[in-house]
Coordinates of C-alpha atoms in Angstrom, one line a residue:
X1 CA 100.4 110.8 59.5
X2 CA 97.4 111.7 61.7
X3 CA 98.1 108.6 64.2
X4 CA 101.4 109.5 64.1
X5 CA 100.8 113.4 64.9
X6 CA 98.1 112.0 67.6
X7 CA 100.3 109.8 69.7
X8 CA 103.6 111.7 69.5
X9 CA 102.1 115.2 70.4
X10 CA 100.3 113.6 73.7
X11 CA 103.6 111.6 74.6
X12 CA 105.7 114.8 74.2
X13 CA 102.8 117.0 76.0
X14 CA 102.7 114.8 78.8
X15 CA 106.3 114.8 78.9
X16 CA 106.6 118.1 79.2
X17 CA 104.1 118.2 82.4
X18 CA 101.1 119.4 80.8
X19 CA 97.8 118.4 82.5
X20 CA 96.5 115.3 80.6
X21 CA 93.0 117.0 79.7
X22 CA 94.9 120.1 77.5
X23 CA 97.1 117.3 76.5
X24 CA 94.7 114.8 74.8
X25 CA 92.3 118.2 73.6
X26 CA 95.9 119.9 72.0
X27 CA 97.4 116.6 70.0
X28 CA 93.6 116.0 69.1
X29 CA 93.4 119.6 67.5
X30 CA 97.3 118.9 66.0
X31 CA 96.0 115.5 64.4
X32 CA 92.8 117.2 63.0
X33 CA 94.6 120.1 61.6
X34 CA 97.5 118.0 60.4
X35 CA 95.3 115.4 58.4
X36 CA 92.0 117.4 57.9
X37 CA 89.8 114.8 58.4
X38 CA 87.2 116.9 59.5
X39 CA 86.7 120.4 60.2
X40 CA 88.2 121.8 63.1
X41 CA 84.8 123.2 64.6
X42 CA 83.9 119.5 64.8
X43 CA 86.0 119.1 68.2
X44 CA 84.3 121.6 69.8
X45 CA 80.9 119.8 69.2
X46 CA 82.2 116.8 70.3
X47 CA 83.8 118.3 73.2
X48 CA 80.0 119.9 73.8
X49 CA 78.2 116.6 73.3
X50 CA 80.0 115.1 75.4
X51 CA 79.5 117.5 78.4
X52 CA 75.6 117.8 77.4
X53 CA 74.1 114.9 79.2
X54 CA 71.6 114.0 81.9
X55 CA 73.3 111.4 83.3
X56 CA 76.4 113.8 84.0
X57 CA 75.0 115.8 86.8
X58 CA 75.6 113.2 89.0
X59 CA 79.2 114.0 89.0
X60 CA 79.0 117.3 90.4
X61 CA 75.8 116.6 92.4
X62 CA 78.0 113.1 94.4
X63 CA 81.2 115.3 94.4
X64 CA 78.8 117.9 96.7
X65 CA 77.7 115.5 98.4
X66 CA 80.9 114.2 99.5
X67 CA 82.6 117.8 100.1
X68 CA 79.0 118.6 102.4
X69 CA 79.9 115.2 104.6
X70 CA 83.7 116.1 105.1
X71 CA 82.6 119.7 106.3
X72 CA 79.5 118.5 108.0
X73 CA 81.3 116.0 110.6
X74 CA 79.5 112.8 108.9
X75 CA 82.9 111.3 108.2
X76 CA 83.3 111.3 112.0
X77 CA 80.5 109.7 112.9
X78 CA 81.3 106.8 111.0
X79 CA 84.9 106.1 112.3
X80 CA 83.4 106.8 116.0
X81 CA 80.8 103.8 115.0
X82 CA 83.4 101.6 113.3
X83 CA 85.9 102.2 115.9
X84 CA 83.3 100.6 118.8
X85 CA 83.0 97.6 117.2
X86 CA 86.6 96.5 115.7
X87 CA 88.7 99.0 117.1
X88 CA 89.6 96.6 120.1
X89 CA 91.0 93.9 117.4
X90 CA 94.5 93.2 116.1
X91 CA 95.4 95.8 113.0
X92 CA 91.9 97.3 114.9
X93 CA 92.8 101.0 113.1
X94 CA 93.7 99.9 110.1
X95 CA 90.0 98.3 110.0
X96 CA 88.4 101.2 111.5
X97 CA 89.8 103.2 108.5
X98 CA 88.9 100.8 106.0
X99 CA 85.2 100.4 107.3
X100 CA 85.1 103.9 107.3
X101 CA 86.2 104.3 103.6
X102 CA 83.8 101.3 102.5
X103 CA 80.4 103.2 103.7
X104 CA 82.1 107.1 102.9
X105 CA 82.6 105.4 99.7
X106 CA 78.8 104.3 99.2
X107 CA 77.9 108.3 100.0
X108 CA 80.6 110.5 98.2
X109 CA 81.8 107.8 95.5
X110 CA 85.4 109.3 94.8
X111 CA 88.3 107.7 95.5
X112 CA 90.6 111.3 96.5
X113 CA 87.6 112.6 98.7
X114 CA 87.4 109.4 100.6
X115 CA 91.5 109.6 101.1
X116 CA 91.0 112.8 102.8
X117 CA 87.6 113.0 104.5
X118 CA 88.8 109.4 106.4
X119 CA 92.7 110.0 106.1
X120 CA 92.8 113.3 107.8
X121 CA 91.3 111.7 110.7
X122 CA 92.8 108.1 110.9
X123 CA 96.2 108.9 109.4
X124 CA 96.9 111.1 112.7
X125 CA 95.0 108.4 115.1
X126 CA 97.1 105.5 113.7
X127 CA 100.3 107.2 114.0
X128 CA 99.8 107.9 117.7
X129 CA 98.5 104.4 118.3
X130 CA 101.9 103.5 116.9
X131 CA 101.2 102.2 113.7
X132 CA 103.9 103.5 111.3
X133 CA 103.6 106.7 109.4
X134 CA 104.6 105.0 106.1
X135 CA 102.3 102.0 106.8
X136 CA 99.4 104.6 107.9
X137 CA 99.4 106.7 104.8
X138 CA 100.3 103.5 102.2
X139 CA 97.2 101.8 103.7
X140 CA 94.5 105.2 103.4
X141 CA 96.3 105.8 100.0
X142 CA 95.1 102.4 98.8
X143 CA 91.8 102.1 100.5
X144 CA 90.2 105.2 99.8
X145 CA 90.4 103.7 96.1
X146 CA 87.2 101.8 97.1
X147 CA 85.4 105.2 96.7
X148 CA 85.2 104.3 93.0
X149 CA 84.6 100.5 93.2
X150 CA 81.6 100.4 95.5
X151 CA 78.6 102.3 94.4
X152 CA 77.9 105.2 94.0
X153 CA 80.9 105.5 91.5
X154 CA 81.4 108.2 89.8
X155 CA 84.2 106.8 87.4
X156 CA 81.1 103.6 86.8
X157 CA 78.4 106.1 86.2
X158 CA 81.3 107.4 83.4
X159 CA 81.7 103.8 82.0
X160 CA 78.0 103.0 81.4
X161 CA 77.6 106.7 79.6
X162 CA 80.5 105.9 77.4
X163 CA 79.6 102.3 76.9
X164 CA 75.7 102.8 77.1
X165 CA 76.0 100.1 79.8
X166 CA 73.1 100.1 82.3
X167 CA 74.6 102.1 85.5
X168 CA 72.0 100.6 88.2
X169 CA 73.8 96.6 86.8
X170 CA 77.5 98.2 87.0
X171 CA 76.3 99.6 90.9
X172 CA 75.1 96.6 91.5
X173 CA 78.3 94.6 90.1
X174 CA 80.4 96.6 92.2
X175 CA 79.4 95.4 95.4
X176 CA 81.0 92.4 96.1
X177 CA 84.0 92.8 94.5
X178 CA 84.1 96.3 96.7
X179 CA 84.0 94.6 100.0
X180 CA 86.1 91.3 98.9
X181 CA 88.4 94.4 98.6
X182 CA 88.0 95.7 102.0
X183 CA 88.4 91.9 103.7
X184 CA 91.8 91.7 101.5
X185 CA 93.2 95.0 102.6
X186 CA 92.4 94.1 106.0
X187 CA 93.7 90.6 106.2
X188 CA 96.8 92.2 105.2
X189 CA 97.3 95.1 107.3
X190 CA 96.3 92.9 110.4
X191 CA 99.4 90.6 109.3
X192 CA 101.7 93.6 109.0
X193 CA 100.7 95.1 112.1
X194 CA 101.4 91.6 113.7
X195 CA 104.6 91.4 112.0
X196 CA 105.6 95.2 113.6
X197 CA 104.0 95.3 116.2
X198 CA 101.9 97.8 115.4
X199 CA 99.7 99.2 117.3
X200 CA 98.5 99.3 121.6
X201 CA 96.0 97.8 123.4
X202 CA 92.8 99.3 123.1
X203 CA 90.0 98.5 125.4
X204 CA 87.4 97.0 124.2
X205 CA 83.8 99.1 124.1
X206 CA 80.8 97.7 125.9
X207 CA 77.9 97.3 124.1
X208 CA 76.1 100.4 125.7
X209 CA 79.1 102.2 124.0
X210 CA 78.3 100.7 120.7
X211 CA 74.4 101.5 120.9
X212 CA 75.3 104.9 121.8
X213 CA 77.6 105.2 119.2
X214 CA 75.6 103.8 116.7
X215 CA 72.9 106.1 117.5
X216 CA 75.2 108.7 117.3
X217 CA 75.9 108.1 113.4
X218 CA 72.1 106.2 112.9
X219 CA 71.1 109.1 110.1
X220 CA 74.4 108.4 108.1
X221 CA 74.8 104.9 108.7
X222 CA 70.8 105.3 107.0
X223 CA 71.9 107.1 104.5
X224 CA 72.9 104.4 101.8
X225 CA 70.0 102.7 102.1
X226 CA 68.2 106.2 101.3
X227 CA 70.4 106.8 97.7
X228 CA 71.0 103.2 96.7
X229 CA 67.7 101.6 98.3
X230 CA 65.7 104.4 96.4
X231 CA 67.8 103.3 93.0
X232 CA 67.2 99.5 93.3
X233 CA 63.7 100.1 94.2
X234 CA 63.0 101.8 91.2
X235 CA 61.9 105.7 93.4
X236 CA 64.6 107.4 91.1
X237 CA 67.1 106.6 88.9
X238 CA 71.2 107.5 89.7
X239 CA 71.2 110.6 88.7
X240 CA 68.7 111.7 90.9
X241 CA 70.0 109.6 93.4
X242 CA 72.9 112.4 93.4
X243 CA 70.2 115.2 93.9
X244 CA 68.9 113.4 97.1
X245 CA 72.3 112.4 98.7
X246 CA 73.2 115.9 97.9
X247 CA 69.8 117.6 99.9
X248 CA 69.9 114.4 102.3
X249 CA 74.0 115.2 103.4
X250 CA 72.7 118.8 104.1
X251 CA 70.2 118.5 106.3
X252 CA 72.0 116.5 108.4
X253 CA 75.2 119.0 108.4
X254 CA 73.0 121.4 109.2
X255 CA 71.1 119.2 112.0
X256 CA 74.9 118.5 113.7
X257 CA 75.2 121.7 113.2
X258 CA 78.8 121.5 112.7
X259 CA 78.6 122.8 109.1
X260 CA 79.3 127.2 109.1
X261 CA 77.4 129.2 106.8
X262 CA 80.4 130.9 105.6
X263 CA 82.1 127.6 105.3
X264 CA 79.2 127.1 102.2
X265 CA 81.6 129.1 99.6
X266 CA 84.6 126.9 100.8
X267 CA 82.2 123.8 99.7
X268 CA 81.0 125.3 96.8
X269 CA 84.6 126.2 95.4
X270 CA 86.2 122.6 95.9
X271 CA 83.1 121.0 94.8
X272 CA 83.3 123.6 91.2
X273 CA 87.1 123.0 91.4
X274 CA 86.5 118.7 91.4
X275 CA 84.0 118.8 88.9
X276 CA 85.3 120.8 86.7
X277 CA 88.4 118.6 86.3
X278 CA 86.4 115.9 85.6
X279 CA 84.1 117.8 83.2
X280 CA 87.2 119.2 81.3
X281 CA 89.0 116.0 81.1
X282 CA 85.8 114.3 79.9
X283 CA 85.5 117.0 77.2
X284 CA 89.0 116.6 75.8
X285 CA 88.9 112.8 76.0
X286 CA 85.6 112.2 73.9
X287 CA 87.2 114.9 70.8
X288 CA 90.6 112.2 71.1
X289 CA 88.4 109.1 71.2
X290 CA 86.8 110.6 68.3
X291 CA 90.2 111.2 66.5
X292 CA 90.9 107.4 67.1
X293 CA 87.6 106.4 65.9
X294 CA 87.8 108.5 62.6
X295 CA 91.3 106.9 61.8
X296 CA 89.5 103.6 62.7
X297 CA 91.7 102.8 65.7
X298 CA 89.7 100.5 67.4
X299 CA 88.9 98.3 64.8
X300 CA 92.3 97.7 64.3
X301 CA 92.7 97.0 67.7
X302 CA 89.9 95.0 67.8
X303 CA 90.2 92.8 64.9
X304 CA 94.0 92.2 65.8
X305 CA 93.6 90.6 69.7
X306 CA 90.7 88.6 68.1
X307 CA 92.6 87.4 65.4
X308 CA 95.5 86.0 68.0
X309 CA 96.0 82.1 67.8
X310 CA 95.5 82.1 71.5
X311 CA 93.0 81.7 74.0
X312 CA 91.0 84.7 75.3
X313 CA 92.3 84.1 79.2
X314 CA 95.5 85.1 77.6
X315 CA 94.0 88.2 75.6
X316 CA 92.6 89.5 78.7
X317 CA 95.5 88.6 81.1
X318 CA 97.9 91.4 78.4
X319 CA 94.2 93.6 78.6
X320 CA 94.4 93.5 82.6
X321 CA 98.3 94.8 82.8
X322 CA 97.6 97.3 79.9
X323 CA 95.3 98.5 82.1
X324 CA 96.9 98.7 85.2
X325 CA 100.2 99.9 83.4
X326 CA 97.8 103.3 81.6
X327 CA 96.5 103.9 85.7
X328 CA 99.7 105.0 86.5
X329 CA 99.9 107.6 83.8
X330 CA 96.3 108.4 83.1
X331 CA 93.6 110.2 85.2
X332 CA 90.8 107.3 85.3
X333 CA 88.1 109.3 84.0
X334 CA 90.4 110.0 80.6
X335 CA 91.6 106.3 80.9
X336 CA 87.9 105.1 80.5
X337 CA 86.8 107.4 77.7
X338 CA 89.7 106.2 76.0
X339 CA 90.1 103.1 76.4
X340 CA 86.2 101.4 77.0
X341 CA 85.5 102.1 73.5
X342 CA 88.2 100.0 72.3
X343 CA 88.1 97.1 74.9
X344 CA 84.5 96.7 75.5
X345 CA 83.8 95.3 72.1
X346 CA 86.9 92.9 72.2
X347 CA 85.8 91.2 75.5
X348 CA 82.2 91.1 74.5
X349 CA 83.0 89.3 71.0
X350 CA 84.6 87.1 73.2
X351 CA 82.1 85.9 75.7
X352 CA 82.5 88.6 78.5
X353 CA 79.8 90.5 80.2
X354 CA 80.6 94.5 79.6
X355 CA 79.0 94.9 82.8
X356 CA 81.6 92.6 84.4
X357 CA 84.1 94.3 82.5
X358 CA 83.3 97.8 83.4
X359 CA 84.0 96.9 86.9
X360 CA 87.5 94.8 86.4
X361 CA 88.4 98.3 84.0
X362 CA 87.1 101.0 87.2
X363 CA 89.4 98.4 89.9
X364 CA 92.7 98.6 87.6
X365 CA 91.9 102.2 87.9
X366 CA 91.8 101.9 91.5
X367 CA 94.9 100.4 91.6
X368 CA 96.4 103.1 89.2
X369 CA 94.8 105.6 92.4
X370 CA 97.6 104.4 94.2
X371 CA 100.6 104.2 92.1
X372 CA 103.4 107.1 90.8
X373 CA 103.2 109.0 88.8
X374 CA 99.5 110.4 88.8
X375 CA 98.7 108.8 92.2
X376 CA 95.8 111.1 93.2
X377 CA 95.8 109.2 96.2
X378 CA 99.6 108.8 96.9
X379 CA 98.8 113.0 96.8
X380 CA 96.5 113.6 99.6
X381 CA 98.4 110.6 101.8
X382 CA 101.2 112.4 101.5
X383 CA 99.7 116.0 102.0
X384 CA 98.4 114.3 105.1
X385 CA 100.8 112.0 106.6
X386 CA 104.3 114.4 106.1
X387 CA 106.2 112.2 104.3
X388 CA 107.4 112.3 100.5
X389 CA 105.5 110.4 97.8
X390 CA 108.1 108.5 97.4
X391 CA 107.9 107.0 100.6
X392 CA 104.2 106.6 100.8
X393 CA 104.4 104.8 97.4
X394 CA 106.9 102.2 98.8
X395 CA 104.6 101.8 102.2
X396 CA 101.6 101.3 99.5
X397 CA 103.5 99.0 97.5
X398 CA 102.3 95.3 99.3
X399 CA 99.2 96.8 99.5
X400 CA 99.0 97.3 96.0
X401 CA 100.4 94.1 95.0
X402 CA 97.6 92.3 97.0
X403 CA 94.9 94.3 95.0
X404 CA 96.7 93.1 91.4
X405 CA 96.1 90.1 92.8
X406 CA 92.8 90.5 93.2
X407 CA 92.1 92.1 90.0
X408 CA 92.6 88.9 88.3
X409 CA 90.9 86.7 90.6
X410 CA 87.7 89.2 89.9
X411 CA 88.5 89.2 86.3
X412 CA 88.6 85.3 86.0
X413 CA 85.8 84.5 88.0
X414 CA 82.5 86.3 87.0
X415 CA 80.3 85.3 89.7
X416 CA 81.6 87.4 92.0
X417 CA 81.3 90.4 90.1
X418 CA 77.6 89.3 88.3
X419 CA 76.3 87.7 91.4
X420 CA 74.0 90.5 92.4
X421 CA 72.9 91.7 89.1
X422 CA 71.8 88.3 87.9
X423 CA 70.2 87.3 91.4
X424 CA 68.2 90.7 90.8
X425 CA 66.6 89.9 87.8
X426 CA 69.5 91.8 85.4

């Protein structure tokens, strides 16, 4: 009866349009009073406990940090660095854009702030240099995904508190597969713009341009190595890291001095209005993961896949579309709560590293970034571009199918997601 009640009152909440966090926190509240399993004043612990940790300032602190580089004019320091190096080639914009998301996605480490701290500047710069409007907007939708694949990620740092997985391994997991990423995205929107014609003839820079634009962006090109070089060598640990990108991002707004003092409330208001979000939607998720564990959900689960007559490529190959599939209906953050509890200890009875699955789980949420319905991404594209979501989703679509493609490739072969963290030392 409690299951029951559990499941049907989020399908039918969700349904009705209500914001996935009240849904999960009002079918778990319907299930608890419904069955009585425990007392009601036990959700709001959980939902307390699960907001009460260390580790979890780092989602408001990178979610500053971010906001402070879109305001600040760090965002276009990058694409004016990225632009004198590959802007000259074949599909040169579409690799400006993605360079640019790759390194604002190693300082903000959100998927939607990447989309439009890069977006608002290269969707308009594409579609004057001809590239289409659809194919400008489908390509920023799916790239600025990358935000949460390459570290810092917030949605990782999520996945190791929920799975007590180390963070620094799943950072370091996350680069290779975050960059293979970038080449893929690439190699397919230079084809496309081949196949258009997208696209003019932009003059190559000289290499006093690119020194001079280099120096231009030199103090946020340095600032990776600052956050994640101060991780990896052991100076402070991620969550601190967030303090320092945060203090690092505004001294140099205030240095270009293209940052407003009475823009600081502006910042302030989208950073309390991001976090919160998140915070709320990690609340309500850990009281229904804790409804699912009390009615012993996922050992059910658990026990059942292992018990299949069938090899465990197959078990994960129905894991990998199951996840995909629950990224077009479920904000990540709630997808991971939900989900890594019951999936982490299937794939690790079975031989897979839960560091290497944490980051196969975070890019099927990437993907999900970029599909209807939720579709953060598919959002601020459209907000951006003009066009209907409907449309972007359509121009997104090869895209899209490129990184499901991907997905299994980084799912099947380890390496490329462990290289790092077993060459460290892990």
């Amino acid at each position: 009866m409690g299951i029951s009640t559990l499941f049907l009152s989020f399908l039918i909440l969700l349904i009705l349009g209500m914001p996935v966090a009240f849904a999960l926190g009002i079918s778990s509240l319907l299930s608890v009073l419904v069955t009585g399993v425990v007392p009601v004043n036990y959700l709001t612990q959980t939902m307390f406990g699960a907001v009460d940790s260390y580790s979890l300032l780092a989602v408001p602190l990178f979610v500053l940090s971010g906001v402070i580089m879109e305001y600040g004019g760090l965002s276009r320091r990058l694409i004016d660095a990225a632009k004198a190096f590959v802007g000259h080639m074949t599909g040169g914009l579409p690799a400006v854009t993605l360079l640019g998301t790759a390194v604002f996605a190693m300082l903000s480490g959100s998927g939607p702030a990447t989309v439009a701290a890069i977006g608002g500047i290269m969707i308009p710069a594409m579609i004057r240099e001809g590239y289409g409007r659809g194919f400008s907007a489908g390509l920023v939708a799916t790239g600025g995904g990358i935000g949460i694949v390459i570290p810092p990620s917030i949605p990782l740092i999520i996945y190791g508190i929920t799975t007590n997985t180390s963070i620094g391994d799943l950072f370091l997991a996350g680069f290779v597969p975050g960059f293979a990423i970038v080449l893929l995205l690439y190699l397919m929107s230079r084809h496309m713009s081949k196949k258009h014609g997208y696209g003019g003839d932009v003059p190559k820079a000289s290499w006093k341009e690119r020194r001079a634009a280099l120096w231009h962006a030199k103090w946020t090109l340095l600032m990776p190595v600052v956050v994640l070089g101060g991780i990896y060598g052991g100076v402070f640990t991620p969550t601190e890291a967030s303090g320092v990108a945060v203090a690092y991002s505004l001294v140099l707004a205030l240095i270009y001095s293209e940052t407003k003092i009475t823009q600081i409330p502006v910042m302030l208001k989208a950073t309390f209005l991001i976090s919160g979000m998140i915070l709320v939607i990690i609340a309500t998720a850990s009281t229904y993961a804790r409804v699912l564990t009390l009615e012993r959900i996922p050992t059910l689960i658990a026990d059942f896949l292992g018990a299949l007559p069938v090899p465990f490529w197959a078990i994960l190959a129905v894991i990998l579309i199951l996840l995909v599939f629950i990224g077009m209906f479920m904000e990540t953050i709630a997808g991971i709560i939900l989900l890594a509890p019951i999936l982490v200890p299937v794939v690790t009875a079975m031989g897979m590293d839960p560091v290497h699955f944490g980051v196969v789980m975070i890019m099927a949420s990437m993907i999900g970034f970029a599909t209807p319905p939720v579709g953060d991404n598919l959002n601020v594209a459209s907000a951006i571009s003009g066009l209907s979501i409907e449309k972007v989703s359509l121009a997104a679509l090869p895209f899209v199918a490129a990184l499901i493609v991907m997905l299994f490739v980084i799912a099947y072969v380890p390496q490329i997601s462990m290289f790092l963290p077993n060459w460290l030392g892990k």
